XYZ file of N, CA and C in Angstrom:
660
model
N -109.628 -161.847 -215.949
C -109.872 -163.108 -215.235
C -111.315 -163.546 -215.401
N -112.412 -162.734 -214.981
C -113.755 -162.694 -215.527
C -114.174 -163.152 -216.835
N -113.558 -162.429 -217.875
C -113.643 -162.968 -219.291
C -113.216 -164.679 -219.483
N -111.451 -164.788 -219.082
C -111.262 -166.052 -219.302
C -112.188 -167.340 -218.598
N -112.295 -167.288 -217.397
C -113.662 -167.787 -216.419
C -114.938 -168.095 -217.282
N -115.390 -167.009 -218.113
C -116.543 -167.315 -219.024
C -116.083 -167.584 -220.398
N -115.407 -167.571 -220.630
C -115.177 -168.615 -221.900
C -115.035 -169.802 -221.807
N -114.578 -170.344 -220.879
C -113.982 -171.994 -219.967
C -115.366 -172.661 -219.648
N -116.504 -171.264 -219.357
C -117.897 -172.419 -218.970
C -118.524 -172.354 -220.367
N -118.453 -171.414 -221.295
C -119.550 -171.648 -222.824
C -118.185 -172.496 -223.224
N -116.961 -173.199 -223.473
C -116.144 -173.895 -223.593
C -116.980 -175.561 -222.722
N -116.716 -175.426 -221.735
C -117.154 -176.577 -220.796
C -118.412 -176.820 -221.284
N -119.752 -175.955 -221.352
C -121.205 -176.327 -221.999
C -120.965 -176.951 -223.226
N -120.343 -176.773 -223.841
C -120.894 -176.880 -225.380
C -119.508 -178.383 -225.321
N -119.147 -178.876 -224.622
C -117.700 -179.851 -224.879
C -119.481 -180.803 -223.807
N -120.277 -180.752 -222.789
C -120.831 -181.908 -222.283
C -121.835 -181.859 -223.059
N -122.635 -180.395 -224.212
C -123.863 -181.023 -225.141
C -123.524 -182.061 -226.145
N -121.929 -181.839 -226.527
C -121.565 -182.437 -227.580
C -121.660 -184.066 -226.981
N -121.024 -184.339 -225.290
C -121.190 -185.672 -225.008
C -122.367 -185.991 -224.930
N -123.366 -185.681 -224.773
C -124.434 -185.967 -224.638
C -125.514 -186.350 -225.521
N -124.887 -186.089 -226.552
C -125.281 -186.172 -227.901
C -124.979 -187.542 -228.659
N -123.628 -187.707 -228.328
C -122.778 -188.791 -228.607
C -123.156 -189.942 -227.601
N -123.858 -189.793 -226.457
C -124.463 -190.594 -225.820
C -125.589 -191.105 -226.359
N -126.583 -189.955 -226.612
C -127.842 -190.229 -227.405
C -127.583 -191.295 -228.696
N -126.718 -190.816 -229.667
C -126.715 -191.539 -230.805
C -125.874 -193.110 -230.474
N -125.204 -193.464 -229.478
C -124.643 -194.629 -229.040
C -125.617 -195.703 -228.578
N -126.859 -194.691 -228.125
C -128.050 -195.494 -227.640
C -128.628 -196.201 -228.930
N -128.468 -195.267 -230.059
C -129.557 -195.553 -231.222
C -128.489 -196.309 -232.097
N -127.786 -196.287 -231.929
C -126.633 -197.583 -233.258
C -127.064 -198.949 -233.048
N -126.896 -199.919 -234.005
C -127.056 -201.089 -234.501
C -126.340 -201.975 -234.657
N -125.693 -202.972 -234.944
C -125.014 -203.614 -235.960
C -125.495 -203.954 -237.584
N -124.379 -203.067 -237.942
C -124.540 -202.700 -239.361
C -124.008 -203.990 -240.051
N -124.601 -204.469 -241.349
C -124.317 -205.688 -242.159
C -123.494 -204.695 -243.318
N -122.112 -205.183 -243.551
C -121.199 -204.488 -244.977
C -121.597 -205.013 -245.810
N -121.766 -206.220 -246.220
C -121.893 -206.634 -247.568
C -123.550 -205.776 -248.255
N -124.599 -205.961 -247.289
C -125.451 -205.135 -247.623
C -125.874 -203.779 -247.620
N -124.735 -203.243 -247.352
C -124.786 -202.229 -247.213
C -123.503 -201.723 -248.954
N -122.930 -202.601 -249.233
C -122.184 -202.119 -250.329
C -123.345 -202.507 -251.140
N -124.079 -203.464 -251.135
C -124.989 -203.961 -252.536
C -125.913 -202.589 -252.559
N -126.605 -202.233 -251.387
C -127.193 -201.171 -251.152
C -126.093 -199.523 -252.308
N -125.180 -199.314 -251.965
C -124.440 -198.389 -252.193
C -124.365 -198.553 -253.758
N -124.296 -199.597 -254.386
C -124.095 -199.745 -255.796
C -125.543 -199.672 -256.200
N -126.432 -200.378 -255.781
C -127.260 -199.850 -256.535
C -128.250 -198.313 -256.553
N -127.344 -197.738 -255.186
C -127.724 -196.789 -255.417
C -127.035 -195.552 -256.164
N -125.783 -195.832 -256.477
C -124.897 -195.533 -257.637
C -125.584 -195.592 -258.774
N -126.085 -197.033 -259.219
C -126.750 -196.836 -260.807
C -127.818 -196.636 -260.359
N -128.353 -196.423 -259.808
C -129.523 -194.955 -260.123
C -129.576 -193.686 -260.066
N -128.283 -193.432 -259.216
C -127.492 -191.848 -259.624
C -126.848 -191.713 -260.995
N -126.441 -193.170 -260.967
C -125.900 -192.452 -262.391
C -126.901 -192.194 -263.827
N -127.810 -193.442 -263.505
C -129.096 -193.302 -264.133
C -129.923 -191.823 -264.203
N -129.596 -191.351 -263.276
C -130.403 -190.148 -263.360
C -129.674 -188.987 -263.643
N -128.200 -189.219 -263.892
C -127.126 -188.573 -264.030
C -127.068 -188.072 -265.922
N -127.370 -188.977 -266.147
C -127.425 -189.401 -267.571
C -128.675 -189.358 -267.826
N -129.734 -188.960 -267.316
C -131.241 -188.740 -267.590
C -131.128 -187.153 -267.333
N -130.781 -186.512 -266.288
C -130.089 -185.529 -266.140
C -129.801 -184.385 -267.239
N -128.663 -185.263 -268.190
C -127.559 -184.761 -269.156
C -128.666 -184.312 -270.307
N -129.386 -185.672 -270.489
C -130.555 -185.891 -271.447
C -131.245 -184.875 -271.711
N -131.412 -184.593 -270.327
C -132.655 -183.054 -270.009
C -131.715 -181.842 -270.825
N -130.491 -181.797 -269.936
C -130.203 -180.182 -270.248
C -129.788 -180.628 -271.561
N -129.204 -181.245 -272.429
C -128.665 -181.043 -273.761
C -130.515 -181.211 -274.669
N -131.572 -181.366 -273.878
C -132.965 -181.152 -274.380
C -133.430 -179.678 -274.497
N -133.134 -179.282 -273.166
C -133.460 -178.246 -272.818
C -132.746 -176.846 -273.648
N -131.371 -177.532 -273.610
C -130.615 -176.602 -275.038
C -131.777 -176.374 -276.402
N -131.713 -177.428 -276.848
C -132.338 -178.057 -278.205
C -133.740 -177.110 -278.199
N -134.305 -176.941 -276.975
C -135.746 -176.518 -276.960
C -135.608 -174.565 -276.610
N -134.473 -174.500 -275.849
C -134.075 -172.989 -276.219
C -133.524 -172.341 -277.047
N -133.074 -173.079 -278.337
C -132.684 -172.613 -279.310
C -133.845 -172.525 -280.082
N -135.244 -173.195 -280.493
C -135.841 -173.725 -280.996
C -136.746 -172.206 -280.452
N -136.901 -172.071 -279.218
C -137.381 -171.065 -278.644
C -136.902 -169.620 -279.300
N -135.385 -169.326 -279.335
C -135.072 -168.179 -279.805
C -135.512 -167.790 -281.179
N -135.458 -169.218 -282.257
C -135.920 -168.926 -283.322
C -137.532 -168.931 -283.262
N -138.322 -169.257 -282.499
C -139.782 -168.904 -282.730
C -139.825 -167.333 -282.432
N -139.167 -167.337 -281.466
C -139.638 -165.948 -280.953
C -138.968 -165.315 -281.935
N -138.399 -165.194 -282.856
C -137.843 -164.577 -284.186
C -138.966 -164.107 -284.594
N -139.519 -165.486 -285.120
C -140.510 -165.802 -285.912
C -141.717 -165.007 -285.345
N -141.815 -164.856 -284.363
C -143.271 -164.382 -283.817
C -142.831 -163.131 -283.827
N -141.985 -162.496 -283.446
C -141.906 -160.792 -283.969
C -141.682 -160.108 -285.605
N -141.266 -161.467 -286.320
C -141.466 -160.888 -287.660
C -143.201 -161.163 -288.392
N -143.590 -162.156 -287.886
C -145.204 -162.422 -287.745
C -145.809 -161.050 -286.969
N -145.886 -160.591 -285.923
C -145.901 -159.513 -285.392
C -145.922 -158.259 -286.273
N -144.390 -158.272 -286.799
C -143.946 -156.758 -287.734
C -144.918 -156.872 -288.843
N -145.217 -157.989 -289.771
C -146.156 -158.199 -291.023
C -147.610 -158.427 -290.668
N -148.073 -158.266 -289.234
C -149.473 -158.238 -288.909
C -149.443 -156.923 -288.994
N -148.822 -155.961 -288.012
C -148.710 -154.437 -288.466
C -148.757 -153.915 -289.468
N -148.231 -154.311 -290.500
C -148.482 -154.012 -291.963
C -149.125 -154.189 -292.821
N -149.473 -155.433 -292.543
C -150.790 -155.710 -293.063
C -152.188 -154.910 -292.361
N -152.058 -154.519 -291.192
C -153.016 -153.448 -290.588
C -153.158 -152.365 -290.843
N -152.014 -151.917 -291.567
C -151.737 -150.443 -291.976
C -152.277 -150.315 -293.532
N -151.903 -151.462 -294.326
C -152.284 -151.822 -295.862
C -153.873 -152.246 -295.634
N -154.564 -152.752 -295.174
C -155.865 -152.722 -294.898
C -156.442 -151.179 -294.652
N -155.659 -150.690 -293.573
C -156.613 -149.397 -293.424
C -156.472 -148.233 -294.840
N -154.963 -148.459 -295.409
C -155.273 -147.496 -296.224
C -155.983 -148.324 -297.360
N -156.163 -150.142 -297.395
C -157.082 -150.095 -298.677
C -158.576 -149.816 -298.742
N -159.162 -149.764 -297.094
C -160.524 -148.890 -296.269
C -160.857 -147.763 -297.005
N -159.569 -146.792 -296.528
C -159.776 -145.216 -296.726
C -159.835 -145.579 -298.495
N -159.347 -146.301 -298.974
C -159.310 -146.102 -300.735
C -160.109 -146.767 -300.933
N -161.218 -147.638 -300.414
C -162.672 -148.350 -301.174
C -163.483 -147.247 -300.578
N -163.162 -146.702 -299.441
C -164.619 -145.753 -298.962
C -164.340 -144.277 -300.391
N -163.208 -143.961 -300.477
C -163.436 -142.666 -301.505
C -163.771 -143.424 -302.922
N -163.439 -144.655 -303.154
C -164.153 -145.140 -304.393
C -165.535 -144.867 -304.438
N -166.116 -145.230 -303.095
C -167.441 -145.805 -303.327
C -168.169 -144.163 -303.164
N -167.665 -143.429 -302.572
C -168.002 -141.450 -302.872
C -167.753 -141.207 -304.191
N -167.119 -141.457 -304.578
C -166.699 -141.088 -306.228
C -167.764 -141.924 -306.789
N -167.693 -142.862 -307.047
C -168.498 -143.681 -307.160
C -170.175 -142.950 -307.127
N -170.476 -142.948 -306.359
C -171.864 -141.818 -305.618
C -171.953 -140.814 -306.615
N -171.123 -140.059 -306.284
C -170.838 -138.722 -307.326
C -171.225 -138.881 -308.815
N -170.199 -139.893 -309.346
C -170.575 -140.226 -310.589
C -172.344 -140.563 -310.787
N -172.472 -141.146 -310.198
C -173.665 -141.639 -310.376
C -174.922 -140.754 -310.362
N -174.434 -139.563 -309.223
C -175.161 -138.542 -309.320
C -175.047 -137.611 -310.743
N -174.212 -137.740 -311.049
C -174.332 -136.960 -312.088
C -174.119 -137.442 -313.692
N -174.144 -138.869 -313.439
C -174.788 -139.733 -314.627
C -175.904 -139.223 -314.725
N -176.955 -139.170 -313.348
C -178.325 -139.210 -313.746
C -178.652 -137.626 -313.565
N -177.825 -136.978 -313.930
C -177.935 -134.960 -314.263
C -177.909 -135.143 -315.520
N -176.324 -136.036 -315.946
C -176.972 -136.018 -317.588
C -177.711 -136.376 -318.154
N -178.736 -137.406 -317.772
C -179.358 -138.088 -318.529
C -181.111 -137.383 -318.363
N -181.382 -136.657 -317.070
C -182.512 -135.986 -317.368
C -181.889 -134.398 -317.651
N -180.668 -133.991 -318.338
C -180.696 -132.842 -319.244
C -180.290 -133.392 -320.374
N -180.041 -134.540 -320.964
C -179.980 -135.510 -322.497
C -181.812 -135.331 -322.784
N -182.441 -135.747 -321.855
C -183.745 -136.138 -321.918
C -184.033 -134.643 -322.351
N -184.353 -133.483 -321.372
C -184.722 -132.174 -321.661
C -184.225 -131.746 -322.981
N -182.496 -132.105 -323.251
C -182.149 -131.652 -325.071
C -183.171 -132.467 -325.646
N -183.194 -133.839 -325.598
C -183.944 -134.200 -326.951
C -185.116 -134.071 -327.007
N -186.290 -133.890 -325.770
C -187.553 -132.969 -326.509
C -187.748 -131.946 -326.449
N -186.670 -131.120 -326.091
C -186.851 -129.704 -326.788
C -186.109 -129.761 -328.571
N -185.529 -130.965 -328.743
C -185.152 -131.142 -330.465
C -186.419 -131.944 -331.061
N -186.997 -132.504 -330.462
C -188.379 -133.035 -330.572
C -189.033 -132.019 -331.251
N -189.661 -130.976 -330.122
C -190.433 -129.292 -330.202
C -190.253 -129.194 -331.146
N -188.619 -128.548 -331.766
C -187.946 -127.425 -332.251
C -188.424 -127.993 -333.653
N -188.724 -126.959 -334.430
C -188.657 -126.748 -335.714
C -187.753 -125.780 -336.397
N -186.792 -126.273 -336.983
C -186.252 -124.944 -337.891
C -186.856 -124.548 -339.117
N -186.349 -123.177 -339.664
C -186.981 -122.510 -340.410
C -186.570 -123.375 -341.720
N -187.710 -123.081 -342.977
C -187.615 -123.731 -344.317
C -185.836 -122.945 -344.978
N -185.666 -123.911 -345.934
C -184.219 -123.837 -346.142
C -184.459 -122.916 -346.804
N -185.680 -122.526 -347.796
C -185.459 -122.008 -349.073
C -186.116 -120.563 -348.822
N -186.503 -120.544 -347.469
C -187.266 -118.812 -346.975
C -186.011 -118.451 -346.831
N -185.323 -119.374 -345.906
C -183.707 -119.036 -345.366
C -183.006 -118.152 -346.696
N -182.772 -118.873 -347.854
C -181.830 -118.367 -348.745
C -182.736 -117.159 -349.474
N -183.620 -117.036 -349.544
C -184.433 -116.014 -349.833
C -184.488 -114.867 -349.150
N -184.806 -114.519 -347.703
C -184.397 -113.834 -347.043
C -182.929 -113.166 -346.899
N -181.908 -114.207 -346.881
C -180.820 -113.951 -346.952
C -180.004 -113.227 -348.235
N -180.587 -113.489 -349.609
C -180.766 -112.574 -350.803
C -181.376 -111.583 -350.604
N -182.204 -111.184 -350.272
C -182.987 -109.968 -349.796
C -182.133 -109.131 -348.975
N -181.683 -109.801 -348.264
C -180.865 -108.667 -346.923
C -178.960 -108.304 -347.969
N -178.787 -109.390 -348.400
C -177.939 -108.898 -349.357
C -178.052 -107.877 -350.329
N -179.046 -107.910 -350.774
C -179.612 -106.711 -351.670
C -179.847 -105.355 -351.279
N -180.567 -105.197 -349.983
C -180.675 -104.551 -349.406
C -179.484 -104.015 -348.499
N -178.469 -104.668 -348.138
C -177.016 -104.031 -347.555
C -176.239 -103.516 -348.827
N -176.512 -104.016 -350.645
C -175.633 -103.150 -351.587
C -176.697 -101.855 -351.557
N -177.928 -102.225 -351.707
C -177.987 -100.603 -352.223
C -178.620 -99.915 -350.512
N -178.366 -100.285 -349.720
C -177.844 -99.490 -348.651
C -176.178 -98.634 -348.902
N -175.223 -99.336 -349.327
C -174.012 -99.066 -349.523
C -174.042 -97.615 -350.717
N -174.965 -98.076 -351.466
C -175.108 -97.480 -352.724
C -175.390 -96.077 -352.467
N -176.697 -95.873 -352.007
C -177.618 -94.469 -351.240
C -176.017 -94.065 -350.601
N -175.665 -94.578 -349.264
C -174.249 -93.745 -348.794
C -173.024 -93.196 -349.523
N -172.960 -93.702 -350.733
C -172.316 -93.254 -351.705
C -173.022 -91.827 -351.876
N -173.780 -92.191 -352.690
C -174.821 -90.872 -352.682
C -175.413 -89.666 -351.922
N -175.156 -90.367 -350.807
C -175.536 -89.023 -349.758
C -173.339 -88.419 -349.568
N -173.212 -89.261 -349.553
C -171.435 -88.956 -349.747
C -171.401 -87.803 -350.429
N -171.647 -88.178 -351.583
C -170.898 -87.009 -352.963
C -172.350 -85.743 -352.802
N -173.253 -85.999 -352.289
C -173.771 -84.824 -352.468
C -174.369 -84.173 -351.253
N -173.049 -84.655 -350.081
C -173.119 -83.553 -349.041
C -171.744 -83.017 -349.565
N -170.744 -83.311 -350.560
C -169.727 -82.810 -350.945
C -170.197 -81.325 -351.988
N -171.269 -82.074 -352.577
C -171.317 -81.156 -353.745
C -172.609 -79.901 -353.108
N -172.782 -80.365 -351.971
C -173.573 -79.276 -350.968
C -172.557 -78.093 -350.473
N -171.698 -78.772 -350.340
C -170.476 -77.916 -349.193
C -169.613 -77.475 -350.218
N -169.928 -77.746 -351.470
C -168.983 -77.237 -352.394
C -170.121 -75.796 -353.080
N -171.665 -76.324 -353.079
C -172.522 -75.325 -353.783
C -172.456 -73.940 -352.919
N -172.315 -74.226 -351.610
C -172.705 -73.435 -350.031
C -171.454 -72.420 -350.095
N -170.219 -72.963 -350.040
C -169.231 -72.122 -350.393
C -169.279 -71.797 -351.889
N -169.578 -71.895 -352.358
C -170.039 -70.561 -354.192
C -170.480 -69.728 -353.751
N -171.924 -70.325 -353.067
C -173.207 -69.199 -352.752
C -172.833 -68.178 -351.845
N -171.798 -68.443 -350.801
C -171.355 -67.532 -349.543
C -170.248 -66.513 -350.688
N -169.697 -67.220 -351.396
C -168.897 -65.739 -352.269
C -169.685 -65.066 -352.746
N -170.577 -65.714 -353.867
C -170.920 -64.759 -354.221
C -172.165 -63.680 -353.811
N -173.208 -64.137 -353.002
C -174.016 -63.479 -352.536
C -174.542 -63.857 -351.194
N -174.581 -63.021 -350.104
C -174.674 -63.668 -348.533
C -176.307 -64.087 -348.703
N -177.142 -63.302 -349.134
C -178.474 -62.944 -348.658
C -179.228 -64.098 -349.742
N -179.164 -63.919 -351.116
C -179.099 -66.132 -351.652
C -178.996 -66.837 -351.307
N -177.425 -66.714 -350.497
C -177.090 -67.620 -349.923
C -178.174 -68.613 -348.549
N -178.053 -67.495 -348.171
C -179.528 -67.757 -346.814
C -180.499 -68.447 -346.773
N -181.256 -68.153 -348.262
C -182.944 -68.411 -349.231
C -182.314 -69.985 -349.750
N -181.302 -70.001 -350.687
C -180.990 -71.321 -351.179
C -180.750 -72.299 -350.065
N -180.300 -72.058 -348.742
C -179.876 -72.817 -347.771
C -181.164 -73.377 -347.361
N -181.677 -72.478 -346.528
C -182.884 -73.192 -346.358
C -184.110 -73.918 -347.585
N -184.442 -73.466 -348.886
C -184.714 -74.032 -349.354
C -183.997 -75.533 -349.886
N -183.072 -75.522 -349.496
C -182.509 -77.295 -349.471
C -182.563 -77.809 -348.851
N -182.622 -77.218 -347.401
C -182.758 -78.095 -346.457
C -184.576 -78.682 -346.432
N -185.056 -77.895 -346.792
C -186.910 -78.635 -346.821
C -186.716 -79.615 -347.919
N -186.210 -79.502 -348.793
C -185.841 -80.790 -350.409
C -184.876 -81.368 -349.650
N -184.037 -81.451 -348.950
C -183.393 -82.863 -348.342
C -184.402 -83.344 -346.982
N -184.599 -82.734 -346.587
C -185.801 -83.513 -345.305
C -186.881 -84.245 -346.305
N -187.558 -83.941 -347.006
C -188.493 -84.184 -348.383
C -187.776 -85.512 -348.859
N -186.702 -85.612 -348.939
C -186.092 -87.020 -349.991
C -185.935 -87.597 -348.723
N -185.191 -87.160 -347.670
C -185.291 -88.357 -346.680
C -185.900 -89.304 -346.030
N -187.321 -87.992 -346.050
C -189.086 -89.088 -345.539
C -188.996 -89.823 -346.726
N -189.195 -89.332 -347.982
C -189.049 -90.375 -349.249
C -188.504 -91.465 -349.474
N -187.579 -91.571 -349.062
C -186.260 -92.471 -349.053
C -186.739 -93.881 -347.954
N -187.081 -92.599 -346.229
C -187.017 -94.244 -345.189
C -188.306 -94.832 -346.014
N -189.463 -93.916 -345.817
C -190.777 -94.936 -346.312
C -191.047 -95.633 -347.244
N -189.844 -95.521 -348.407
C -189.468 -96.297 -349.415
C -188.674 -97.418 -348.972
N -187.681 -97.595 -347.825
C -187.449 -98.820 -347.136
C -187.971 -99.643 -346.916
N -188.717 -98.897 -345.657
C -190.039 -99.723 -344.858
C -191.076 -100.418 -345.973
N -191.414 -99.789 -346.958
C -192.042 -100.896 -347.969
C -191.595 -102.285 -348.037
N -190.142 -101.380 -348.436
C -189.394 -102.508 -349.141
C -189.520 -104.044 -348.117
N -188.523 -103.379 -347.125
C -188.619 -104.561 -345.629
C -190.252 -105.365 -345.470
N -190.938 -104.342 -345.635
C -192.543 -104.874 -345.333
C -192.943 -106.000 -346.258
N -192.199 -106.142 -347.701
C -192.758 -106.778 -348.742
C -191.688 -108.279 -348.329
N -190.466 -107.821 -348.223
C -189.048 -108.978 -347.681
C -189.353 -109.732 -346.597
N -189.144 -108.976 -345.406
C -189.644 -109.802 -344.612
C -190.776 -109.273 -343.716
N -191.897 -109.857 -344.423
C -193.667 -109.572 -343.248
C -193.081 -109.639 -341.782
N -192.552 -110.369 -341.112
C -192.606 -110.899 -339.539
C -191.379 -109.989 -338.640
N -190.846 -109.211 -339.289
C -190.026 -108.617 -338.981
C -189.591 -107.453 -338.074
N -188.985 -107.222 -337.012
C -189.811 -105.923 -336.521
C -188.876 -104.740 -336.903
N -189.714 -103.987 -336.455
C -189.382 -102.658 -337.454
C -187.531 -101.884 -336.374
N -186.948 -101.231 -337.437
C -186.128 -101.083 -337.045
C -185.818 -99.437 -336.999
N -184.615 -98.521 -336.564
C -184.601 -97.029 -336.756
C -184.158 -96.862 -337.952
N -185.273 -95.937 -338.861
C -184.811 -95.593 -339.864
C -183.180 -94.777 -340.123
N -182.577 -94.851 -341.168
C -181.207 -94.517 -342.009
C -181.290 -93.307 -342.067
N -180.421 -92.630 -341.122
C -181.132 -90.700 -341.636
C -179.719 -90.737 -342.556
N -180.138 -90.126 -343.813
C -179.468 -90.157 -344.807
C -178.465 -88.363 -344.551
């Protein structure tokens, strides 16, 4: 009973704001003119529709300018991708002018190694004198001469340490105590030809070549 009771008065309130309202606005009405009020209505039609169609204008613009949009922005990320690459082709053509220009350096350093040891060869070919052509072939006949009958003497000491070792075994058959006396007396006559022999070299060399230095005598 309570409940229905209070629904009947927020029912009853809200049924006298509504009259009261309808009072208010009865106060504020006019007499309205139709004909000007339709001229009013039409022309405010064509300027809705005017703007209806200004409207249309826009969004089928606005299309036109977002398509236009999708393809820039294409465009600006493939502009984008070839700035990157071109950043990357720059740096490595950096790193490849900076090792040019080290190489480069290098060379240069050692252009100018060769050219003050070119300089040092050619006045030490400046200095240099070589020896006369014709001492050259002279000398060189000489030492030829001197290596046959070097060859020659070894022949010779050859066959007559043979015919030593052939006399030595006679002498041991036939008599020990000869044998002994003849031994050593050959050996003082071969020491005897051998001093004979080097100091007969050393002449020789001394007369061939003066400037020469001396070398170990040939023990025969």
């Amino acid at each position: 009973m309570k409940l229905k009771t209070k629904t009947y008065q927020t029912e009853y309130s809200r049924m006298k704001s509504q009259q009261q309202q309808k009072l208010e606005l009865r106060e504020r009405l006019h007499p309205v003119d139709l004909d000007k009020l339709q001229i009013e209505n039409q022309e405010l039609l064509q300027v809705l529709d005017f703007k209806t169609r200004d409207l249309l204008d826009l969004k089928r613009t606005v299309g036109r300018r977002g398509q236009n949009l999708v393809s820039l922005k294409s465009k600006l990320n493939d502009t984008i991708l070839s700035l990157k690459n071109m950043g990357q082709d720059i740096k490595q053509k950096e790193a490849k002018y900076t090792f040019t220009e080290n190489k480069e350096a290098q060379n240069l350093n050692d252009l100018l190694t060769a050219e003050v040891l070119n300089q040092s060869i050619k006045k030490l070919n400046s200095t240099f004198k070589s020896p006369d052509v014709h001492s050259y072939l002279k000398m060189e006949m000489n030492l030829n001469e001197l290596r046959t009958e070097q060859q020659v003497w070894e022949r010779r000491c050859r066959n007559q340490r043979q015919t030593i070792i052939l006399l030595e075994h006679q002498l041991k058959q036939a008599a020990p105590v000869s044998y002994s006396r003849s031994r050593s007396t050959f050996r003082t006559t071969r020491s005897f030809s051998s001093k004979s022999a080097d100091s007969t070299l050393k002449q020789r060399d001394k007369v061939n070549f003066p400037h020469a230095t001396p070398t170990t005598p040939m023990l025969l």
